PDB file of C-alpha atoms and ligand atoms in Angstrom:
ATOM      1  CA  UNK A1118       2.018  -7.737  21.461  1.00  0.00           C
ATOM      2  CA  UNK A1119       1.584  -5.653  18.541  1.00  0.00           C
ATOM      3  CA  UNK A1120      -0.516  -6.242  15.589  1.00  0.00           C
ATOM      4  CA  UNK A1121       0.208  -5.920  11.910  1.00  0.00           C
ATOM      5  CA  UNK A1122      -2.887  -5.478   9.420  1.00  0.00           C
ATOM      6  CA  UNK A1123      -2.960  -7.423   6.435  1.00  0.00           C
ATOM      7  CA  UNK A1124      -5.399  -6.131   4.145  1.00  0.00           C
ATOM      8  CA  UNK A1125      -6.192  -7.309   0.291  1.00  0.00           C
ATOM      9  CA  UNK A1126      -8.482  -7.537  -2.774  1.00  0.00           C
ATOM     10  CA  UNK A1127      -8.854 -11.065  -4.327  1.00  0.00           C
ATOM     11  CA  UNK A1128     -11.061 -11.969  -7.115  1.00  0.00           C
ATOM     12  CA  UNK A1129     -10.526 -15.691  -7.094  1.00  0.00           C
ATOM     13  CA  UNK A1130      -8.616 -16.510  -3.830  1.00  0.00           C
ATOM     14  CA  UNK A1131      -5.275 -16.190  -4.634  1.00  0.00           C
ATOM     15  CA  UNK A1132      -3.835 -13.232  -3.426  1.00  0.00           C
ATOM     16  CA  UNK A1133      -6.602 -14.034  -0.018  1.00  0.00           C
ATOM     17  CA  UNK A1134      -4.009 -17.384   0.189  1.00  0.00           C
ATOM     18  CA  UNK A1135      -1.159 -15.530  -0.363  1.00  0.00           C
ATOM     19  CA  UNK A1136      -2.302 -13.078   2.843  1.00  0.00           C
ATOM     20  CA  UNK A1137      -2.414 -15.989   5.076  1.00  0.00           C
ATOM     21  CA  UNK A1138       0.960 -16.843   4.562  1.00  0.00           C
ATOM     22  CA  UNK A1139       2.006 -12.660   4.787  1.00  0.00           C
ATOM     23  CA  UNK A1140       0.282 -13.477   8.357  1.00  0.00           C
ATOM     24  CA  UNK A1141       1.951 -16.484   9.270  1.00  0.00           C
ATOM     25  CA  UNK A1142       5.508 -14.872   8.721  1.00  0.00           C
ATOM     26  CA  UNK A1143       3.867 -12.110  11.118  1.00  0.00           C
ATOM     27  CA  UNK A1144       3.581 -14.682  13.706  1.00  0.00           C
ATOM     28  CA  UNK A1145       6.669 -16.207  13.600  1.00  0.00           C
ATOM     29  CA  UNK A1146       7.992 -13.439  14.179  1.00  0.00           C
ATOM     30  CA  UNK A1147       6.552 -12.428  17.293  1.00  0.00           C
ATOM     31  CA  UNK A1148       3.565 -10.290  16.556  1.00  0.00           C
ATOM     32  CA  UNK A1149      -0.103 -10.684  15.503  1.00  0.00           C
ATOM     33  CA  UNK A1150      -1.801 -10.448  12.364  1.00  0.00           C
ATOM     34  CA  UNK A1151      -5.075  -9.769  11.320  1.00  0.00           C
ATOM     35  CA  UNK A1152      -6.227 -10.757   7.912  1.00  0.00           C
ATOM     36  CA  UNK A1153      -8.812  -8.603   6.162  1.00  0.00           C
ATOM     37  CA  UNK A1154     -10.443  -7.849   2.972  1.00  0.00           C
ATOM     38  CA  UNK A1155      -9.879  -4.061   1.572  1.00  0.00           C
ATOM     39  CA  UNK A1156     -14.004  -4.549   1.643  1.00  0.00           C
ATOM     40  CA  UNK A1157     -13.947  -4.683   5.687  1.00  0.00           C
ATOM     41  CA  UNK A1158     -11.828  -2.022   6.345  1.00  0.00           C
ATOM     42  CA  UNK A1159     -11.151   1.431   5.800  1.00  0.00           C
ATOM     43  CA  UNK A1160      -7.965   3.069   5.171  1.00  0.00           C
ATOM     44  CA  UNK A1161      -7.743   4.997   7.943  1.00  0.00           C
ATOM     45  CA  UNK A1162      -7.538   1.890  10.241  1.00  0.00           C
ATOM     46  CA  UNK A1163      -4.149   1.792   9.001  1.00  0.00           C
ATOM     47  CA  UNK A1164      -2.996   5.450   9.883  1.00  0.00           C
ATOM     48  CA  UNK A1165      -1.480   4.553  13.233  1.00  0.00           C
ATOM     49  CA  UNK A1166       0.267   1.496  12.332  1.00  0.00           C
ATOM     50  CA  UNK A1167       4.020   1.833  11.537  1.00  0.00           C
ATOM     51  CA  UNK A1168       3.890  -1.181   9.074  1.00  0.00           C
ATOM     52  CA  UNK A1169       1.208  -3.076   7.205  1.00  0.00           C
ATOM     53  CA  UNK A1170       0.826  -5.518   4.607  1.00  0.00           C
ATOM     54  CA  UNK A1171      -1.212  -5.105   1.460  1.00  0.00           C
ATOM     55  CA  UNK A1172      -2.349  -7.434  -1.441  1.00  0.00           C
ATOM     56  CA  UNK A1173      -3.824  -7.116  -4.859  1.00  0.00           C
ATOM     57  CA  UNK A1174      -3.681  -9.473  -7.692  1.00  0.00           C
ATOM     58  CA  UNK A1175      -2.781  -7.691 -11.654  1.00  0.00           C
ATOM     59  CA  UNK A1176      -5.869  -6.742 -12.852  1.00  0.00           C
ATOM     60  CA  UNK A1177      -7.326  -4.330 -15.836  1.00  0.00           C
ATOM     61  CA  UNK A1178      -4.353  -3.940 -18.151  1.00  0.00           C
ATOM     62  CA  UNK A1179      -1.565  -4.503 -15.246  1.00  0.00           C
ATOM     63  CA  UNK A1180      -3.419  -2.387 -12.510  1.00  0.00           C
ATOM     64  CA  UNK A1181      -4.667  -2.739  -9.332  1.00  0.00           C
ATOM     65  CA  UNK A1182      -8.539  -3.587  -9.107  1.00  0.00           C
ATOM     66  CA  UNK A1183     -10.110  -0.787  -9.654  1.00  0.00           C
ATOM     67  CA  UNK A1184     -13.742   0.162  -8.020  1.00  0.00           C
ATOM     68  CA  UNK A1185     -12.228  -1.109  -4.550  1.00  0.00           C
ATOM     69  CA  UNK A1186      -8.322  -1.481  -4.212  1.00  0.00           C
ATOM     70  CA  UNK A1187      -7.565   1.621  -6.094  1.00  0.00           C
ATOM     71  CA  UNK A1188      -9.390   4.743  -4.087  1.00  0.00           C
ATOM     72  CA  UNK A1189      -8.442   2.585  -0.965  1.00  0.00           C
ATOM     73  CA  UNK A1190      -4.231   3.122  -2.088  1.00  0.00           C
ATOM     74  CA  UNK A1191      -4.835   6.197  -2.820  1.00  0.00           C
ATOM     75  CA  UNK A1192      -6.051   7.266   0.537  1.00  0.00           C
ATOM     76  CA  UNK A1193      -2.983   5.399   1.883  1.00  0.00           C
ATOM     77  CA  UNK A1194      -0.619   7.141   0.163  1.00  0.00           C
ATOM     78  CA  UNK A1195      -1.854  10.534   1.722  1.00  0.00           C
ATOM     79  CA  UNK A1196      -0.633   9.181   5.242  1.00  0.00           C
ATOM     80  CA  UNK A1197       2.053   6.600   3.824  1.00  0.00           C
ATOM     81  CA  UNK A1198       4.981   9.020   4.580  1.00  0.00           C
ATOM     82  CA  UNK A1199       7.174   6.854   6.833  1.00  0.00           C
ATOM     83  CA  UNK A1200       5.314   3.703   7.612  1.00  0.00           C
ATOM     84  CA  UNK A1201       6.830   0.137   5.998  1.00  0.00           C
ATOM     85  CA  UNK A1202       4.293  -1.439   3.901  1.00  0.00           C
ATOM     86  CA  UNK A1203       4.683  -5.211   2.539  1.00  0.00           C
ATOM     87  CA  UNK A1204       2.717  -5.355  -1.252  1.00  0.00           C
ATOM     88  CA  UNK A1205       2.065  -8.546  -2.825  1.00  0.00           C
ATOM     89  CA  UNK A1206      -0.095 -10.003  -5.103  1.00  0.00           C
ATOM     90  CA  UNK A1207      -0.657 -12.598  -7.204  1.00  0.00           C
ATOM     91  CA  UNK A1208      -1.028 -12.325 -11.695  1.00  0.00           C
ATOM     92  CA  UNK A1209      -2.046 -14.633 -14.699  1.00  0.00           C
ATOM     93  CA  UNK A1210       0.254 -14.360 -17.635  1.00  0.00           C
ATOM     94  CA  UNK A1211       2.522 -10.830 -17.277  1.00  0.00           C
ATOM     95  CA  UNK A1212       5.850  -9.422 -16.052  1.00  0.00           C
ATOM     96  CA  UNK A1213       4.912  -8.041 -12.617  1.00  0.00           C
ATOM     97  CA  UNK A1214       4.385  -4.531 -14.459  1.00  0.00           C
ATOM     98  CA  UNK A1215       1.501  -3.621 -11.987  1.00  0.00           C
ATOM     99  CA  UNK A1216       3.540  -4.458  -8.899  1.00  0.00           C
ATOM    100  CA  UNK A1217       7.092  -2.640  -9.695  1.00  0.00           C
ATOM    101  CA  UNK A1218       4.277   0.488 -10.702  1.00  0.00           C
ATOM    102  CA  UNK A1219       2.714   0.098  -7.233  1.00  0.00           C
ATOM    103  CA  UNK A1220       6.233  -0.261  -5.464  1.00  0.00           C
ATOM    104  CA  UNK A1221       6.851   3.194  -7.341  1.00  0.00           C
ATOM    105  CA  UNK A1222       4.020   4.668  -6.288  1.00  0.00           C
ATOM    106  CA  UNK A1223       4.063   3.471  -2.322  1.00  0.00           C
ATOM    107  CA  UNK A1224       7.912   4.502  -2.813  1.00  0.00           C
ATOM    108  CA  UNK A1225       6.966   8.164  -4.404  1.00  0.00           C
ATOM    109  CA  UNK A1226       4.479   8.916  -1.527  1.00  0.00           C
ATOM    110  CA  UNK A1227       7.351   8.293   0.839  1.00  0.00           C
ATOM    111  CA  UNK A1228       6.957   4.768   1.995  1.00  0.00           C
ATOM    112  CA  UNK A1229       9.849   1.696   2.637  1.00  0.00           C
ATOM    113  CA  UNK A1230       8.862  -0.884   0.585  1.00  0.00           C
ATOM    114  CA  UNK A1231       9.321  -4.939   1.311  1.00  0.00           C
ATOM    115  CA  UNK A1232       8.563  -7.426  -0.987  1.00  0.00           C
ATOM    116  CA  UNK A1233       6.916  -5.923  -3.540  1.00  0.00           C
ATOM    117  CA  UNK A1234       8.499  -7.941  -6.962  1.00  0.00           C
ATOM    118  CA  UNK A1235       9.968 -10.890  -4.643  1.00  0.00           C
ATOM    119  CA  UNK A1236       6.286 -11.664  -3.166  1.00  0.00           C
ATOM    120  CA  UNK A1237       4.472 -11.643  -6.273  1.00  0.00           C
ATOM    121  CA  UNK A1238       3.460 -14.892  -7.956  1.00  0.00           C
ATOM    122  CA  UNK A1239       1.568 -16.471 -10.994  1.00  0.00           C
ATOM    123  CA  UNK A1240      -1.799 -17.330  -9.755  1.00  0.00           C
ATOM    124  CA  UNK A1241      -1.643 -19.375  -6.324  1.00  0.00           C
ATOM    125  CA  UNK A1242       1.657 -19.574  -4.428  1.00  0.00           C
ATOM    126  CA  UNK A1243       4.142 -21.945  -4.351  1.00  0.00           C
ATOM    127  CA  UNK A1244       6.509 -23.066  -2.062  1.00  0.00           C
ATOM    128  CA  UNK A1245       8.753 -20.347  -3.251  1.00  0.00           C
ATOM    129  CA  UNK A1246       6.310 -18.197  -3.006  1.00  0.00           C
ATOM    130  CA  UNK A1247       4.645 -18.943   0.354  1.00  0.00           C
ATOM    131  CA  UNK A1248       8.548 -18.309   1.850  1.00  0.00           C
ATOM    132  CA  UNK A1249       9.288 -15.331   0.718  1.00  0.00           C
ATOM    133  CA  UNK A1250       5.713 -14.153   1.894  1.00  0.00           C
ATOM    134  CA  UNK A1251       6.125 -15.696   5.481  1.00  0.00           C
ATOM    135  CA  UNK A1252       9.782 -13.833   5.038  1.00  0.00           C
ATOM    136  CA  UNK A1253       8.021 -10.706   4.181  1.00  0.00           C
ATOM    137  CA  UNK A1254       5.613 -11.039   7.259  1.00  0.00           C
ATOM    138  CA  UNK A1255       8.725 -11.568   9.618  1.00  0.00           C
ATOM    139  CA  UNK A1256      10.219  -7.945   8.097  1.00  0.00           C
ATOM    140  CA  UNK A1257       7.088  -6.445   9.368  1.00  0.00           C
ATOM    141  CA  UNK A1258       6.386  -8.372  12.772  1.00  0.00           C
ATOM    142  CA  UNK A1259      10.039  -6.398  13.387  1.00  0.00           C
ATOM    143  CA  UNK A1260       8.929  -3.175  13.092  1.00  0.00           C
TER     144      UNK A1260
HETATM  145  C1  FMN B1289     -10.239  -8.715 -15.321  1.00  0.00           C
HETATM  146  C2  FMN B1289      -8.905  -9.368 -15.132  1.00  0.00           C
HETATM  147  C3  FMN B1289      -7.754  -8.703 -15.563  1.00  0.00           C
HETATM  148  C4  FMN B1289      -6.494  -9.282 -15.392  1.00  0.00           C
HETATM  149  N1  FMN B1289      -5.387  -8.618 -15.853  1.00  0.00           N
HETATM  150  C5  FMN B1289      -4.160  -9.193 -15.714  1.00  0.00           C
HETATM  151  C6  FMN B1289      -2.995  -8.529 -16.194  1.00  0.00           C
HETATM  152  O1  FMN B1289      -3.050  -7.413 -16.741  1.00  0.00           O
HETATM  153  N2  FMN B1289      -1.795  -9.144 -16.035  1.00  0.00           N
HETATM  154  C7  FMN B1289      -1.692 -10.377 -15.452  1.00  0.00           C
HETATM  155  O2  FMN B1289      -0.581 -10.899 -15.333  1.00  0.00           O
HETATM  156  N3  FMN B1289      -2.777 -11.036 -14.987  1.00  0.00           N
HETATM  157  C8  FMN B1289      -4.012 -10.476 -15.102  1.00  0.00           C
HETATM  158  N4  FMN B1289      -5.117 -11.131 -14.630  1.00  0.00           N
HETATM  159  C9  FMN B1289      -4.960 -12.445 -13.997  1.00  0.00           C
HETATM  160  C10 FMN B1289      -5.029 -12.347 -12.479  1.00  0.00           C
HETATM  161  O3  FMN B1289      -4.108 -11.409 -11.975  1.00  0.00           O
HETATM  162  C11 FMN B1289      -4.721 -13.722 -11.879  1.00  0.00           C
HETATM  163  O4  FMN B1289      -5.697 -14.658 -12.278  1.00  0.00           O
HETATM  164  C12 FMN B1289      -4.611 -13.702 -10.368  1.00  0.00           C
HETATM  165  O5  FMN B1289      -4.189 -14.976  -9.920  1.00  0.00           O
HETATM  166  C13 FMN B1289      -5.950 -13.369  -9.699  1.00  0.00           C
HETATM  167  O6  FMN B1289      -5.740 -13.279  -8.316  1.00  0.00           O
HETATM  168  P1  FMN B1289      -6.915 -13.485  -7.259  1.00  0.00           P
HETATM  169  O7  FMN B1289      -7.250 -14.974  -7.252  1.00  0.00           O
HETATM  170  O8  FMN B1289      -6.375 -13.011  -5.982  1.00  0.00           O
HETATM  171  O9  FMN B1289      -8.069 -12.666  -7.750  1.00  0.00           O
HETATM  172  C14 FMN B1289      -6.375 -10.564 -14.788  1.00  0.00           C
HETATM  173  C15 FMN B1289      -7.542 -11.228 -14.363  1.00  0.00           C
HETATM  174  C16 FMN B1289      -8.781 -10.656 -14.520  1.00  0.00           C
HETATM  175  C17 FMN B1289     -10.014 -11.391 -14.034  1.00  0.00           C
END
């Protein structure tokens, strides 16, 4: 069975609750998941994996976190080419700017983007929310 990574930055536990659900979707359909914090793991774990899920909450002035979850895109996005990435993350009181820039930026290094602005959600997840993130999860457990 294969297994889809599911790696994220959380400051207060919401986008870490909003990864469980990316994981359960990943089981139901059919594959594994394995959770993990962007501090446990390096990049290039995820250079052989056709799809992968990643989460960071809006943070700065509608950017990703910075001393962590930035560098740690960035180095995706040399070997992103190709591969199907799931983004979400959870934010306080905006529009979802950071997210439709990080869907740009995953799309401009040559990625297929799911979710992205439809598994983003104002602090933690609702039921709304935890769907389209299991739906997300099922995209990937398909690739
Ligand atoms: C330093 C800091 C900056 C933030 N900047 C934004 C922002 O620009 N836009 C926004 O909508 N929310 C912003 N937030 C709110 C967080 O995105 C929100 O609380 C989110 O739920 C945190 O997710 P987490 O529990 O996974 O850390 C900010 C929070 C912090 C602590």
């Amino acid at each position: 069975m294969s297994e889809v990574i599911v790696a994220f930055w959380t400051g207060t536990g919401n986008t870490a609750e909003m990864a469980e659900y990316v994981a359960e979707g990943i089981r139901e359909g059919g594959a594994e998941a394995k959770v993990v914090s962007v501090d446990d793991i390096s990049a290039a774990d995820l250079k052989d994996a056709a799809a992968f899920a990643l989460g960071c909450p809006s943070m700065g002035v509608e950017q990703l976190e910075e001393s962590t979850m930035e560098p740690f895109v960035e180095e995706v996005c040399g070997f992103a080419s190709g591969k199907t990435i799931g983004l979400f993350g959870s934010y306080g009181w905006g529009d979802g700017e950071w997210m439709r820039n990080w869907v740009e930026q995953m799309e401009g290094a040559g990625a297929t983007v799911v979710g992205g602005e439809d598994t983003i959600c104002q602090e933690a997840p609702d039921a709304d929310a935890q769907d389209e993130l299991k739906a997300m999860g099922k995209q990937l457990a398909a690739i």
